[in-house]
Amino acid sequence: MDGQENKIKWNERIKIKDLKDKTGQIHSLTGWVFFTRKSGNIRFIGLRDGSGKIQGVLVKEEVDQATYDLFTRLKQETCIQMSGIVQESKRNRFGVEILVKEIEIISISENFPITPKEHGTDFLLSNRHLWLRSSRQLALFNIRNKVIQGMRDFFAQHDFVQMDSPILTQNVGEDPKGLFNLSYFDLGEAYLAQTGQLYLEASIFAHGNVFCFGPTFRAEKSKTRRHLTEFWMLEAEMAFMDNVDNMDVQEDLIRFVITKVLDECSWHLKELERDVEALKGCMEPFIRLSYDEAVVILQNKGAKINWGDDLGATDETLLTGDSLVPVFVYDYPKKAKAFYMKENPLNPKTVKCADLLAPEGYGEIIGGSQREDSEEKLVSRILEVGLPIEPYQWYVDLRRYGSVKHSGFGIGLERLVGWICGIHHIRETIPFPRMMERVYP
RNA sequence: UCCCCGAUAACUCAGUUGGUAGAGUAGGCGGCUGUUAACCGCCCUGUCGCAAGUUCGAGUCUUGCUCGGGGAGCCA
């Protein structure tokens, strides 16, 4: 015997969220104290366990003196087991409460730095390991989790196969300055991948439609609310699809994910004080503007943009305007985009690509394109932009064995979550953000 | 990389024409039989980012440095 005969099986332990229909029953809960309060001979203990929050009521006549006195040791974040009778309560925000009979302190906590009062960004980020426990962060990461689940569900329903790409690579990508490099044994320099796209393209010839999801690294010295040096990107690649199919898939995916979040995370959205009406804008058909049209619209609004320039952050905000409907901008100038994008047969100065701009000033959340499927054109583009051909030989090779029209896109998860949650700076949407000025904790 | 702003108690901040620092919160003690960021009373809290300079005297003025924030470019 192991002395644990009475142990409750891991998946049968009661959670705070399960207590609503258990009034009158005696239950034992484990969790962390998030507030205490006393008033005369009645004392309150706020307990959270990740599934929810509840209040325990400690009444002097209901418990022995030792238990009653234990209250003074319950500081914020003390880990306890609290047992008692579940009872209905209309006097607090939890609906039910526990009339406490027993308390066991599992582990003490003293002077927890993050209080329910105000804190600055620097302080919170330096205490990120503790900040994650707060209500807003809890809501945020539950939604992030739901977004990831939603994307996976969508791809599963449409028979996409997950084919993850390597993080260590020798492909330079678009901008050598944006790469983190490291020495790779005797084989010289390797880099942390900026994208899995090229590898994903190889997989479409095996599976047709594929996706990958993993961290991506950019060493760009960007200091904005929309940049991280390490972020999570979901990328998809589809055989036989042109750039219009590509936009259709993206639109369906985003709508699917938003619907799921609205249906299943309303409580978390409320905690974040997110205006859900704003999210319902994506139930409308997305607006699709060609780059040419976008430039005209921007010029009419007084923006200093010339044909050929990439869109800036303010341009993106101007384009989405007051509308709550996401906007695709397609067929950008070739010189503003990456070498692998397919040249537009109708206008060779442009490529068949599309960026999806989220409304409310959140800006670009997806970048996608139809890929160059001609070996000849791809090689000339690689040379044209001045990249070495050797590391891309395998990629070019794909165009020699049954090349096919294909398209794909990449979603920046933190940007998507930032928009859905109405979070200003995306550093809050990843558990441990990595930025130019911060790698701790 | 460029432009702008900041650094004072554990946290958020105030600090007058230069005269050895103050509030709220947190923490400690006490009060109140139902608290919701409770309330009331008392107590505690300092390398004023670092270094130099001006001055009888610097949190305050000057210079340099460090760290952080906001924005731009670039991108997802």
XYZ file of C-alpha atoms (C1' of nucleotides) in Angstrom:
517
model
C 0.000 0.000 0.000
C 1.248 3.468 -0.762
C -0.684 5.224 2.008
C -2.777 7.119 -0.526
C -5.911 4.955 -0.614
C -8.196 7.935 -0.063
C -6.546 10.073 -2.663
C -8.983 11.625 -5.150
C -8.219 10.822 -8.771
C -6.650 13.784 -10.590
C -9.619 14.382 -12.883
C -12.234 14.043 -10.154
C -11.024 16.867 -7.923
C -13.599 19.552 -7.404
C -12.938 22.975 -8.915
C -14.442 26.305 -7.975
C -16.341 26.517 -11.255
C -18.155 23.252 -10.380
C -19.719 24.549 -7.173
C -22.749 26.399 -8.565
C -25.086 23.404 -8.365
C -23.610 21.925 -5.212
C -25.280 24.012 -2.518
C -25.771 22.163 0.767
C -22.855 19.826 0.079
C -19.555 19.781 1.910
C -16.545 20.293 -0.310
C -12.845 20.836 -0.014
C -11.084 23.293 -2.315
C -7.460 24.070 -2.967
C -6.211 27.354 -4.333
C -4.625 30.709 -3.614
C -5.929 33.513 -1.431
C -6.544 36.657 -3.435
C -8.154 38.786 -0.740
C -9.025 38.727 2.932
C -11.314 41.031 4.808
C -12.777 41.089 8.258
C -15.626 42.825 9.947
C -16.101 42.125 13.631
C -16.465 38.399 14.162
C -16.975 37.540 10.525
C -14.081 37.052 8.145
C -13.876 36.596 4.393
C -11.372 34.707 2.315
C -11.227 35.079 -1.450
C -9.925 31.923 -3.114
C -9.037 31.332 -6.747
C -7.929 28.101 -8.384
C -7.651 28.961 -12.066
C -11.157 27.729 -12.831
C -12.821 30.561 -10.950
C -13.078 32.554 -7.771
C -15.098 32.052 -4.639
C -15.452 33.554 -1.191
C -15.121 31.599 2.015
C -16.908 32.919 5.097
C -15.335 32.318 8.464
C -17.806 32.753 11.333
C -16.497 32.619 14.881
C -19.233 30.348 16.258
C -18.898 27.865 13.374
C -15.217 26.941 13.819
C -12.737 26.186 16.562
C -10.512 28.971 17.815
C -7.361 27.644 16.111
C -9.028 27.694 12.704
C -10.462 31.121 13.352
C -7.031 32.434 14.333
C -5.445 30.966 11.219
C -7.070 33.822 9.342
C -4.361 36.292 10.340
C -1.795 34.186 8.458
C -3.725 34.238 5.184
C -1.899 36.849 3.123
C -2.385 37.426 -0.586
C -1.300 34.314 -2.558
C -1.168 31.976 0.437
C -1.853 28.478 -0.855
C -4.576 26.777 1.199
C -7.088 23.991 1.355
C -10.472 25.249 2.523
C -13.362 22.943 3.435
C -16.942 23.749 4.258
C -20.548 23.878 3.191
C -21.459 25.331 -0.176
C -24.252 27.857 0.252
C -26.091 30.241 -1.958
C -25.249 33.896 -1.549
C -26.851 36.847 -3.214
C -24.666 39.234 -1.276
C -21.501 38.654 -3.263
C -20.493 38.504 -6.918
C -19.751 34.779 -6.926
C -23.316 33.488 -6.486
C -22.191 30.824 -4.040
C -19.849 30.871 -1.080
C -18.316 28.421 1.351
C -19.225 28.439 5.006
C -15.757 27.450 6.173
C -15.258 24.596 8.624
C -11.580 23.815 8.150
C -8.549 25.552 6.719
C -5.151 24.066 6.017
C -2.284 26.276 5.012
C -0.364 24.464 2.315
C 2.213 27.193 1.861
C 2.542 30.757 3.114
C 2.995 33.924 1.083
C 4.310 37.197 2.421
C 4.367 40.643 0.844
C 3.219 39.606 -2.601
C 4.426 42.491 -4.773
C 1.401 42.806 -7.035
C -1.502 44.323 -5.128
C -4.987 45.140 -6.427
C -3.817 48.744 -6.800
C -2.141 50.455 -9.707
C 1.260 49.441 -11.079
C 3.463 50.648 -13.908
C 4.381 48.673 -17.013
C 8.033 48.271 -16.112
C 7.221 46.925 -12.657
C 4.604 44.526 -13.996
C 6.853 43.213 -16.751
C 9.705 42.695 -14.306
C 7.254 40.690 -12.209
C 5.677 38.912 -15.157
C 5.986 35.523 -13.413
C 3.629 36.840 -10.714
C 1.561 39.187 -12.880
C 0.176 36.151 -14.754
C -2.019 35.401 -11.721
C -4.082 38.566 -11.957
C -7.653 38.543 -13.261
C -7.032 40.394 -16.492
C -4.089 38.186 -17.382
C -6.113 35.090 -16.550
C -8.878 36.223 -18.897
C -6.401 37.149 -21.602
C -4.654 33.790 -21.606
C -7.898 31.876 -21.519
C -8.828 33.711 -24.695
C -5.416 33.138 -26.249
C -5.899 29.463 -25.507
C -9.344 29.525 -27.108
C -8.010 31.246 -30.216
C -5.379 28.540 -30.648
C -7.984 25.820 -30.126
C -10.262 27.543 -32.616
C -7.620 27.679 -35.303
C -6.753 24.023 -34.761
C -10.446 23.065 -34.881
C -10.892 24.957 -38.132
C -7.960 23.211 -39.783
C -9.054 19.835 -38.466
C -12.550 20.340 -39.916
C -11.038 21.108 -43.301
C -8.496 18.255 -43.293
C -5.346 20.343 -43.055
C -2.375 18.394 -41.698
C -0.089 19.983 -39.121
C 3.472 19.865 -40.479
C 5.703 21.850 -38.149
C 8.765 23.539 -39.524
C 12.296 23.698 -38.107
C 13.326 26.552 -35.851
C 17.011 26.191 -36.733
C 17.576 27.009 -40.378
C 20.148 28.295 -42.809
C 17.666 30.117 -44.968
C 18.370 33.795 -44.683
C 14.817 34.903 -45.374
C 13.986 38.415 -46.457
C 16.151 40.523 -44.186
C 19.533 39.284 -42.878
C 19.562 42.074 -40.287
C 16.417 40.626 -38.713
C 17.950 37.250 -37.939
C 19.193 35.840 -34.666
C 22.266 33.813 -35.501
C 24.184 31.118 -33.708
C 27.045 28.804 -34.558
C 25.958 25.374 -35.680
C 28.732 22.850 -34.938
C 31.123 22.641 -37.903
C 28.529 23.757 -40.410
C 28.908 27.465 -39.863
C 26.145 29.872 -39.028
C 22.509 28.960 -38.494
C 19.571 31.179 -37.698
C 16.401 31.113 -35.663
C 13.607 30.859 -38.207
C 11.655 33.959 -39.207
C 9.036 31.840 -40.929
C 8.152 28.218 -41.571
C 6.619 29.002 -44.913
C 9.293 27.618 -47.218
C 9.235 24.275 -45.399
C 5.457 24.287 -45.396
C 5.498 24.662 -49.168
C 7.430 21.389 -49.389
C 4.659 19.673 -47.433
C 1.781 20.624 -49.717
C 3.158 18.199 -52.300
C 2.622 15.440 -49.760
C -0.606 16.524 -48.066
C -2.273 19.196 -50.170
C -3.290 21.513 -47.341
C -1.038 21.980 -44.345
C -0.344 24.324 -41.447
C 2.280 24.876 -38.800
C 2.249 26.692 -35.487
C 5.289 27.694 -33.532
C 7.550 30.469 -32.316
C 9.161 32.807 -34.791
C 12.134 35.085 -34.238
C 12.869 38.547 -35.544
C 15.958 40.459 -34.441
C 14.577 43.704 -35.817
C 15.171 46.640 -33.526
C 11.503 47.499 -33.460
C 10.082 49.336 -30.485
C 6.363 49.500 -31.065
C 3.229 48.120 -29.484
C 2.929 45.629 -32.351
C 6.383 44.005 -32.245
C 8.073 41.257 -30.295
C 11.405 39.598 -31.050
C 9.801 36.216 -30.377
C 6.189 35.615 -31.324
C 3.919 32.746 -32.293
C 2.821 32.419 -35.854
C 0.271 30.157 -37.401
C 1.005 29.541 -41.058
C -1.018 27.651 -43.648
C -0.182 26.564 -47.167
C -2.621 25.210 -49.746
C -2.089 23.476 -53.107
C -4.272 24.412 -56.096
C -5.360 27.661 -54.479
C -4.915 31.128 -55.909
C -4.793 34.381 -54.002
C -8.597 34.761 -53.961
C -9.023 31.270 -52.484
C -6.341 32.279 -50.031
C -8.332 35.295 -48.840
C -11.480 33.156 -48.631
C -9.755 30.693 -46.313
C -8.411 33.488 -44.105
C -11.792 35.167 -43.873
C -13.530 31.909 -42.941
C -10.838 31.112 -40.385
C -10.978 34.501 -38.663
C -14.774 34.451 -38.549
C -14.701 30.908 -37.145
C -12.270 31.860 -34.393
C -14.088 35.073 -33.430
C -17.415 33.208 -33.297
C -15.890 30.614 -30.997
C -14.434 33.249 -28.701
C -17.713 35.186 -28.569
C -19.619 31.983 -27.797
C -17.265 30.469 -25.263
C -15.371 33.356 -23.673
C -18.006 35.981 -22.961
C -17.083 36.042 -19.275
C -13.399 36.624 -20.072
C -14.220 39.347 -22.600
C -16.283 41.032 -19.921
C -13.394 40.826 -17.465
C -11.270 42.622 -20.092
C -14.071 45.148 -20.665
C -13.893 44.349 -24.357
C -16.629 45.863 -26.534
C -17.992 42.678 -28.134
C -20.053 44.617 -30.660
C -16.759 45.690 -32.224
C -15.822 42.058 -32.786
C -19.127 41.290 -34.448
C -17.984 43.442 -37.376
C -16.213 40.417 -38.750
C -19.544 38.635 -39.286
C -19.943 40.927 -42.322
C -18.093 40.058 -45.533
C -14.544 41.435 -45.265
C -13.712 44.474 -47.385
C -11.259 43.726 -50.209
C -9.271 46.580 -51.693
C -6.535 46.376 -54.287
C -3.358 48.205 -53.367
C -4.116 50.633 -56.217
C -7.528 51.432 -54.727
C -6.030 51.733 -51.247
C -3.478 54.294 -52.399
C -6.199 56.425 -54.000
C -8.333 56.259 -50.854
C -5.354 57.209 -48.693
C -4.346 60.080 -50.938
C -7.916 61.376 -50.842
C -7.707 61.278 -47.067
C -4.549 63.339 -47.190
C -1.964 60.618 -46.490
C 1.521 61.144 -47.861
C 1.768 57.912 -49.800
C 2.996 57.305 -53.311
C 2.390 54.252 -55.446
C 5.146 51.814 -54.553
C 5.397 52.633 -50.848
C 4.437 50.028 -48.288
C 1.558 50.977 -45.995
C 2.539 52.547 -42.673
C 0.770 52.087 -39.356
C -1.252 55.287 -39.773
C -2.194 54.284 -43.330
C -3.581 51.007 -42.018
C -5.688 52.853 -39.466
C -6.962 55.257 -42.102
C -8.005 52.391 -44.374
C -10.052 50.550 -41.782
C -11.472 53.882 -40.631
C -14.567 53.758 -38.459
C -15.669 50.452 -39.964
C -15.511 47.391 -37.743
C -15.093 45.085 -40.732
C -11.575 43.751 -41.392
C -9.969 44.879 -44.651
C -7.859 42.913 -47.131
C -5.398 44.916 -49.204
C -4.200 42.819 -52.149
C -1.724 42.971 -55.032
C 1.038 45.123 -53.556
C 3.996 46.475 -55.542
C 6.580 43.776 -56.089
C 9.408 45.859 -54.630
C 7.637 46.177 -51.274
C 7.211 42.433 -50.864
C 9.176 39.192 -50.489
C 10.843 37.314 -53.351
C 8.656 34.210 -53.199
C 5.383 35.991 -54.041
C 3.884 35.314 -57.433
C 4.141 38.009 -60.037
C 0.757 39.338 -61.127
C 0.274 38.409 -64.823
C -2.040 41.416 -65.289
C 0.480 43.851 -63.825
C 4.040 42.544 -63.410
C 4.922 45.463 -61.137
C 2.685 43.868 -58.508
C 2.523 40.495 -56.788
C -0.467 38.308 -55.876
C -0.552 38.869 -52.158
C -2.899 40.165 -49.469
C -2.562 41.599 -45.986
C -5.506 41.481 -43.616
C -5.954 44.623 -41.545
C -7.890 44.393 -38.291
C -10.188 47.308 -37.471
C -9.924 49.759 -34.557
C -6.339 50.631 -35.408
C -4.966 47.154 -34.702
C -3.514 46.936 -38.201
C -2.013 43.985 -40.003
C -2.728 40.600 -38.463
C -2.238 38.334 -41.501
C 0.191 38.451 -44.388
C -0.297 36.048 -47.261
C 0.316 35.465 -50.921
C 0.163 33.156 -53.870
C 3.679 31.723 -54.274
C 5.887 31.807 -57.344
C 5.524 28.349 -58.863
C 7.802 28.794 -61.878
C 11.392 27.675 -61.309
C 12.740 30.193 -63.765
C 10.961 33.180 -62.279
C 11.754 32.159 -58.720
C 15.483 31.864 -59.433
C 15.571 35.231 -61.146
C 13.752 36.835 -58.210
C 16.183 35.335 -55.662
C 19.121 36.699 -57.650
C 17.357 40.008 -58.227
C 16.993 40.699 -54.507
C 20.588 39.640 -53.907
C 20.100 36.474 -51.859
C 22.515 33.511 -52.161
C 20.987 30.713 -54.225
C 22.645 27.758 -52.403
C 20.525 27.669 -49.232
C 17.388 27.932 -51.395
C 18.310 25.151 -53.789
C 15.889 22.744 -52.136
C 13.147 25.348 -52.294
C 13.711 25.934 -56.008
C 13.787 22.179 -56.431
C 10.116 21.994 -55.396
C 9.240 23.717 -58.701
C 10.779 20.860 -60.686
C 8.638 17.936 -59.530
C 4.998 18.586 -60.195
C 4.923 22.299 -59.432
C 1.459 23.602 -58.708
C -0.328 26.861 -58.121
C -0.358 27.374 -54.362
C -0.931 29.991 -51.712
C -0.508 30.507 -48.019
C -0.551 32.960 -45.159
C 0.808 33.630 -41.689
C -1.160 34.914 -38.711
C 0.615 36.686 -35.907
C -1.075 35.097 -32.906
C -0.288 37.903 -30.466
C -1.627 40.536 -32.841
C -4.816 38.541 -33.363
C -5.268 38.019 -29.626
C -4.454 41.687 -28.999
C -7.234 42.737 -31.327
C -9.759 40.242 -29.967
C -9.018 41.231 -26.383
C -8.700 44.945 -27.085
C -5.174 45.009 -25.645
C -3.130 48.014 -26.694
C 0.362 46.489 -26.566
C 0.896 42.904 -27.714
C 3.533 42.260 -25.023
C 0.623 41.415 -22.717
C -0.709 38.722 -25.029
C 2.254 36.314 -24.666
C 3.165 34.793 -21.302
C 6.794 35.915 -21.289
C 7.356 38.638 -23.873
C 10.698 39.036 -25.569
C 11.498 42.531 -26.718
C 14.540 44.500 -27.719
C 14.959 45.809 -24.172
C 13.694 42.834 -22.199
C 14.510 39.132 -21.817
C 13.722 38.811 -18.093
C 11.994 36.960 -16.551
C 18.554 53.153 -35.825
C 16.010 58.134 -35.213
C 12.722 61.655 -32.352
C 10.306 62.760 -27.599
C 9.546 61.766 -22.252
C 10.805 59.776 -17.530
C 13.780 57.684 -13.048
C 11.993 60.289 -5.323
C 9.402 54.700 0.208
C 7.703 47.809 -1.578
C 3.794 50.259 -5.391
C 1.562 54.909 -7.738
C 2.989 59.744 -7.423
C 3.676 65.134 -5.240
C 7.920 68.052 -3.885
C 7.193 76.018 -4.915
C 12.438 81.147 -6.754
C 18.184 75.718 -4.622
C 17.700 75.461 2.310
C 18.752 67.531 4.670
C 11.673 64.860 1.717
C 5.592 64.013 1.750
C 0.606 61.705 0.376
C -2.303 57.528 -0.940
C -1.640 52.289 -1.255
C 0.972 48.008 0.636
C 2.993 46.226 5.602
C 2.218 46.172 11.426
C -1.278 46.912 15.730
C -6.315 47.909 17.291
C -11.925 48.723 16.272
C -16.637 47.286 13.727
C -21.675 40.505 12.715
C -21.830 40.556 5.588
C -17.091 42.688 3.485
C -16.925 43.660 -2.383
C -10.212 48.080 -4.621
C -14.654 48.242 2.575
C -14.390 51.771 6.473
C -12.186 54.275 11.235
C -7.746 55.195 14.600
C -2.484 54.632 15.538
C 2.553 52.987 13.857
C 6.531 51.848 10.311
C 8.847 52.896 5.514
C 14.213 56.696 1.783
C 21.912 55.387 -1.437
C 15.901 61.113 -4.330
C 18.965 55.808 -10.966
C 24.765 56.315 -11.257
C 29.088 59.659 -11.671
C 31.036 64.360 -11.826
C 30.351 69.799 -11.790
C 28.273 74.833 -10.080
C 27.053 76.526 -4.955
C 27.891 78.123 1.876
C 24.057 74.508 0.570
C 21.424 70.249 -4.915
C 15.576 65.790 -5.166
C 15.580 70.738 -7.591
C 20.608 73.777 -11.902
C 24.691 71.749 -15.725
C 27.269 67.620 -18.223
C 28.049 62.494 -19.092
C 26.346 57.538 -18.393
C 22.716 53.598 -17.255
C 17.878 51.829 -17.282
C 12.814 52.313 -18.694
C 8.432 54.361 -21.378
C 5.896 56.599 -25.866
C 6.252 57.135 -31.133
C 8.572 56.358 -36.230
C 10.688 53.066 -39.784
C 10.215 47.588 -40.740
C 7.058 43.636 -40.143
C 3.125 39.201 -38.214
